mmCIF file of C-alpha atoms in Angstrom:
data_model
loop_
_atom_site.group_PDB
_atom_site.id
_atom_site.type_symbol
_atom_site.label_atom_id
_atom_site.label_comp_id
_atom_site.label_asym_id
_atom_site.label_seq_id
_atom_site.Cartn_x
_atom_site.Cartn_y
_atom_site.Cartn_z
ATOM 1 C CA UNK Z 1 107.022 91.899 81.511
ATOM 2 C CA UNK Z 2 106.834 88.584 83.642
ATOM 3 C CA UNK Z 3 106.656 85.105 81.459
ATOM 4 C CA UNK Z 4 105.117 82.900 83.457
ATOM 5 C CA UNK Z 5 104.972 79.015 81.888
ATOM 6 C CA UNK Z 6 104.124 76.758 84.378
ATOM 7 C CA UNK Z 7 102.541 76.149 88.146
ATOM 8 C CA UNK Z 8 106.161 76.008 89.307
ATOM 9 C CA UNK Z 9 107.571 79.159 87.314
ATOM 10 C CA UNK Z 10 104.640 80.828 89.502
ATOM 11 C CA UNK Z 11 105.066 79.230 92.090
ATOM 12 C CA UNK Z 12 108.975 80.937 92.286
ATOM 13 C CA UNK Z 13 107.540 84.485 92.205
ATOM 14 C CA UNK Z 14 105.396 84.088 95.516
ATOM 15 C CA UNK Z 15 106.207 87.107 97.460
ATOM 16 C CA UNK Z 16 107.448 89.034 94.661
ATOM 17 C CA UNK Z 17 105.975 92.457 93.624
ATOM 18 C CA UNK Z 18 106.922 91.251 89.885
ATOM 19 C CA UNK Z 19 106.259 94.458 88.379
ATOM 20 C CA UNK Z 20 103.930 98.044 87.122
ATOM 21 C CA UNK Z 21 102.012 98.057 84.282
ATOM 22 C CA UNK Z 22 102.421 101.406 81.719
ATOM 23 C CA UNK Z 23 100.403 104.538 82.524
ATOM 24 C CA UNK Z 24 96.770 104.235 81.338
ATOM 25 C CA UNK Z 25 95.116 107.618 81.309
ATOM 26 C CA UNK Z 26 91.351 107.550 82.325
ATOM 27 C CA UNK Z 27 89.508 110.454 80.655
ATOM 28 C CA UNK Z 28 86.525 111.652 80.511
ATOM 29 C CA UNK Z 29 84.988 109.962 77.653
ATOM 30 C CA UNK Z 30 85.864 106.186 79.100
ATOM 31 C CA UNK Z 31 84.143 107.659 82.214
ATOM 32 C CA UNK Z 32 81.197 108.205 80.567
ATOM 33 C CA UNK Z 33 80.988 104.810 78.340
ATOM 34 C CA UNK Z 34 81.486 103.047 81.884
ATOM 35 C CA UNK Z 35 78.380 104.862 83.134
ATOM 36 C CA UNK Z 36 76.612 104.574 80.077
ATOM 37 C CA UNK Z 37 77.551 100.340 80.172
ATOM 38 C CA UNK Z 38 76.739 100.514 84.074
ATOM 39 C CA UNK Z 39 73.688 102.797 83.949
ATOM 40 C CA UNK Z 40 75.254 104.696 86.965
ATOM 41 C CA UNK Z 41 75.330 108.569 85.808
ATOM 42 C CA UNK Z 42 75.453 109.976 89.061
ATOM 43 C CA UNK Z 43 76.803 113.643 88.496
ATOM 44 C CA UNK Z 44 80.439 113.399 90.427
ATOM 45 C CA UNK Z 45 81.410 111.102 87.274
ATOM 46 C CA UNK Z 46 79.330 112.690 84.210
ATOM 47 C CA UNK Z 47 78.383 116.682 84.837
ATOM 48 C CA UNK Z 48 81.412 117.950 84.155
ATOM 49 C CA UNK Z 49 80.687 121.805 84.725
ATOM 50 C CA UNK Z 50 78.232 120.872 87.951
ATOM 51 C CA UNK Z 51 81.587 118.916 89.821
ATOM 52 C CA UNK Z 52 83.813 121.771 88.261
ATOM 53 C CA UNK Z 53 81.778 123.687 90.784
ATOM 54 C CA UNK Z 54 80.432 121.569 93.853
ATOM 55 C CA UNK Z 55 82.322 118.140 93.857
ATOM 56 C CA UNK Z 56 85.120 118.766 96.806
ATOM 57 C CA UNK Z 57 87.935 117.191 93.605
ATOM 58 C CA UNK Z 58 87.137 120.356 91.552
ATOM 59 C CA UNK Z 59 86.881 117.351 88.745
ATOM 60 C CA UNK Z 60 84.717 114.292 87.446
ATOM 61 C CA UNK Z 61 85.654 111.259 88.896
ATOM 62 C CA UNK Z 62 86.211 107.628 87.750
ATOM 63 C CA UNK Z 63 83.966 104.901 88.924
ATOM 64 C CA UNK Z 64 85.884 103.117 91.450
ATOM 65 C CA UNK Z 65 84.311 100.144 89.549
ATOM 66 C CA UNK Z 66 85.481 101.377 86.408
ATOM 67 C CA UNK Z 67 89.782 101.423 88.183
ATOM 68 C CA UNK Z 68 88.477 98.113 89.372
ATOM 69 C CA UNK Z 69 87.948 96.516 86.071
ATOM 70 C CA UNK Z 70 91.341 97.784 84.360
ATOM 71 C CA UNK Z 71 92.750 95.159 86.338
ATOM 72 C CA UNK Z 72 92.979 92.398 83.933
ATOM 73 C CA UNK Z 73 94.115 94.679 81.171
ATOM 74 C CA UNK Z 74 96.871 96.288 83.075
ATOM 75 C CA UNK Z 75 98.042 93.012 84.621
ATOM 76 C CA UNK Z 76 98.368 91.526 80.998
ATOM 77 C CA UNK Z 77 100.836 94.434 80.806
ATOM 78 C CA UNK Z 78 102.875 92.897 83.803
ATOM 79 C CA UNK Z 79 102.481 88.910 83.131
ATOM 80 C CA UNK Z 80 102.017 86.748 80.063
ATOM 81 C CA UNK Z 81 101.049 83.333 81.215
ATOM 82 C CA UNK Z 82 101.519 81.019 78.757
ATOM 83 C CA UNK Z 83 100.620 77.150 77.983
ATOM 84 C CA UNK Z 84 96.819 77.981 80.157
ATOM 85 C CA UNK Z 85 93.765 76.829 78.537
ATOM 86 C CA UNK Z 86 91.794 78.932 80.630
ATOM 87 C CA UNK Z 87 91.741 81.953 83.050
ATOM 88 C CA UNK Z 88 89.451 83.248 85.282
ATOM 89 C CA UNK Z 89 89.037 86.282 87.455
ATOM 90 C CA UNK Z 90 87.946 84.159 90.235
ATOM 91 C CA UNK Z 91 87.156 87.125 92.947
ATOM 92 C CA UNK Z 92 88.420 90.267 95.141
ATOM 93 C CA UNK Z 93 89.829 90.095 98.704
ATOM 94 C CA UNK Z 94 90.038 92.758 101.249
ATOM 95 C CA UNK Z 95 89.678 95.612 98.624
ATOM 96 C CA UNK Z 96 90.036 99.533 99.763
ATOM 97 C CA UNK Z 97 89.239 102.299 97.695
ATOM 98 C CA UNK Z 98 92.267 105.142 99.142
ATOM 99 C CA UNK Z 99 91.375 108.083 97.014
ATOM 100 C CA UNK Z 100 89.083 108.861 93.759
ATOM 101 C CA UNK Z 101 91.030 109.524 90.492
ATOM 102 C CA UNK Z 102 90.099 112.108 88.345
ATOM 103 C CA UNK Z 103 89.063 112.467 85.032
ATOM 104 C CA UNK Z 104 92.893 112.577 83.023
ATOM 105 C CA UNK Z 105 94.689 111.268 85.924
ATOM 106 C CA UNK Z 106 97.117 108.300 84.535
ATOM 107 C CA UNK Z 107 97.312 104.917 86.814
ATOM 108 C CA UNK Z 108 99.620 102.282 86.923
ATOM 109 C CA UNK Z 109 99.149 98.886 88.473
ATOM 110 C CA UNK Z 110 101.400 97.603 90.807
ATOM 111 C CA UNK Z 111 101.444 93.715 91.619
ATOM 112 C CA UNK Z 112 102.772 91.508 93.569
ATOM 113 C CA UNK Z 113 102.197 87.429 94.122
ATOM 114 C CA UNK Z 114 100.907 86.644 97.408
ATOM 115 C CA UNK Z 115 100.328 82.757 96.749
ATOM 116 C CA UNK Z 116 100.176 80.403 94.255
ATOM 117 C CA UNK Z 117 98.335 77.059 95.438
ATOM 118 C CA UNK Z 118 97.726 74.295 93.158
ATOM 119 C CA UNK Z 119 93.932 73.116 94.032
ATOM 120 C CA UNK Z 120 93.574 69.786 91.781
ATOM 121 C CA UNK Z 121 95.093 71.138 88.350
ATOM 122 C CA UNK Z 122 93.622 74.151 88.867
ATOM 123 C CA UNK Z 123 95.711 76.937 90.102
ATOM 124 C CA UNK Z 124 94.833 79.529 92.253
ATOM 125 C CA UNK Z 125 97.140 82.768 92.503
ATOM 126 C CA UNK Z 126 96.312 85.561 94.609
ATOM 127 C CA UNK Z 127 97.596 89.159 93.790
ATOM 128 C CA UNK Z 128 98.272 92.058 95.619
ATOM 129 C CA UNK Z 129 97.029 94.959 93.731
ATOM 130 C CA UNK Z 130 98.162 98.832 94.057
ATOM 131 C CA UNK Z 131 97.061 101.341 91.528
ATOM 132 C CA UNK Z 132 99.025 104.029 92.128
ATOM 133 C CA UNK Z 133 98.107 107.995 90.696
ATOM 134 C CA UNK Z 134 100.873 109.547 88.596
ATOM 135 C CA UNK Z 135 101.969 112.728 90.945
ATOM 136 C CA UNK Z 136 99.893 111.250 94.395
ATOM 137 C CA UNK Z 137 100.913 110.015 96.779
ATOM 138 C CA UNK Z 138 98.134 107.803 98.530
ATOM 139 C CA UNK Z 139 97.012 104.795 95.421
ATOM 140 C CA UNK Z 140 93.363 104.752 94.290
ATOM 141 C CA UNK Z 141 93.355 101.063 95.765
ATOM 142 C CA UNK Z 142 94.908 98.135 97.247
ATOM 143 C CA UNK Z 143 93.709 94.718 97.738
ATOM 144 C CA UNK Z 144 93.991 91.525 96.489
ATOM 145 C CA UNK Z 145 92.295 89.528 93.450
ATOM 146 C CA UNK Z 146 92.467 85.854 92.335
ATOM 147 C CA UNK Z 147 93.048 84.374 89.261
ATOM 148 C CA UNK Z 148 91.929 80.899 88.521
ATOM 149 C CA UNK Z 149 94.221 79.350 85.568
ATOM 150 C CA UNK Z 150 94.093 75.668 84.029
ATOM 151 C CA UNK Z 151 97.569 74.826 82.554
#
C-alpha cells in the first residue's frame, strides 16, 4: 500500500501504476444483494440453475455495475490518503466492460495515476482502472475514474 500525504506526494506518482489491490471473491450471494439493492434481477445474474443451462458462461454473472462499485473499496486497498477532509468519487471516463465475471471468480484492481491537477485547493486525480480475473486473461474492465480530494 501507497501513502499518499499531500498534493505533491501525488503529484510524484503521475504515470505510475502504484499498485493491485488483494483478491476479492464475488459470489453468488453479493450478486444477489446487488440486485436486490438495484432492483435488477434479470436471470443471467440471479437463476442460478436457468444460466447453468442457457447463459453462453455456463454461470451467473456479476453486475458489471456491481465490479464497478468495488472500486473505492479495492482502491483503499492500494492508497491511503491521508491529511483529506473530504473525498469524492467525482465520475468515470472512457469505461469498457472486456468480459463478465462469474459468480466465485476473484478480481483484483489494478491502478495507475494518470494526472493529478490541483483545481483551486481541490484536487483532481484521475485513475486508470484494470480489474483483472484470477486465471483470465482479458480484465472485466478498464477505464478511468476521478477522485475529487480536499487536503
Amino acid at each position: 500500500m501507497i501513502i499518499i500525504n499531500n498534493f505533491d506526494e501525488y503529484k510524484l506518482l503521475e504515470g505510475t501504476m502504484v499498485g493491485a489491490s488483494s483478491w476479492h471473491r464475488i459470489d453468488q450471494n453479493q450478486i444477489n444483494l446487488f440486485a436486490d439493492a438495484t432492483l435488477d434481477h434479470q436471470w443471467i445474474h440471479t437463476d442460478e440453475k436457468k444460466a447453468a443451462e442457457e447463459s453462453p458462461y455456463h454461470s451467473t454473472i456479476a453486475h458489471g455495475y456491481l465490479t464497478l462499485s468495488l472500486i473505492p473499496y479495492l482502491w483503499k486497498q492500494i492508497a491511503e490518503v491521508r491529511n483529506i477532509s473530504m473525498e469524492i468519487n467525482y465520475g468515470i471516463e472512457i469505461f469498457r466492460f472486456g468480459q463478465p465475471v462469474k459468480a466465485n471468480d476473484e478480481v483484483s484492481l489494478e491502478a495507475t495515476i494518470k494526472t493529478v491537477n490541483n483545481l483551486k485547493g481541490t484536487i483532481k486525480v484521475v485513475v486508470g482502472a484494470k480489474l483483472v480475473i484470477k486465471n483470465q486473461a482479458k480484465p472485466a474492465y478498464t477505464g478511468d475514474v476521478v477522485f475529487l480530494y480536499h487536503f
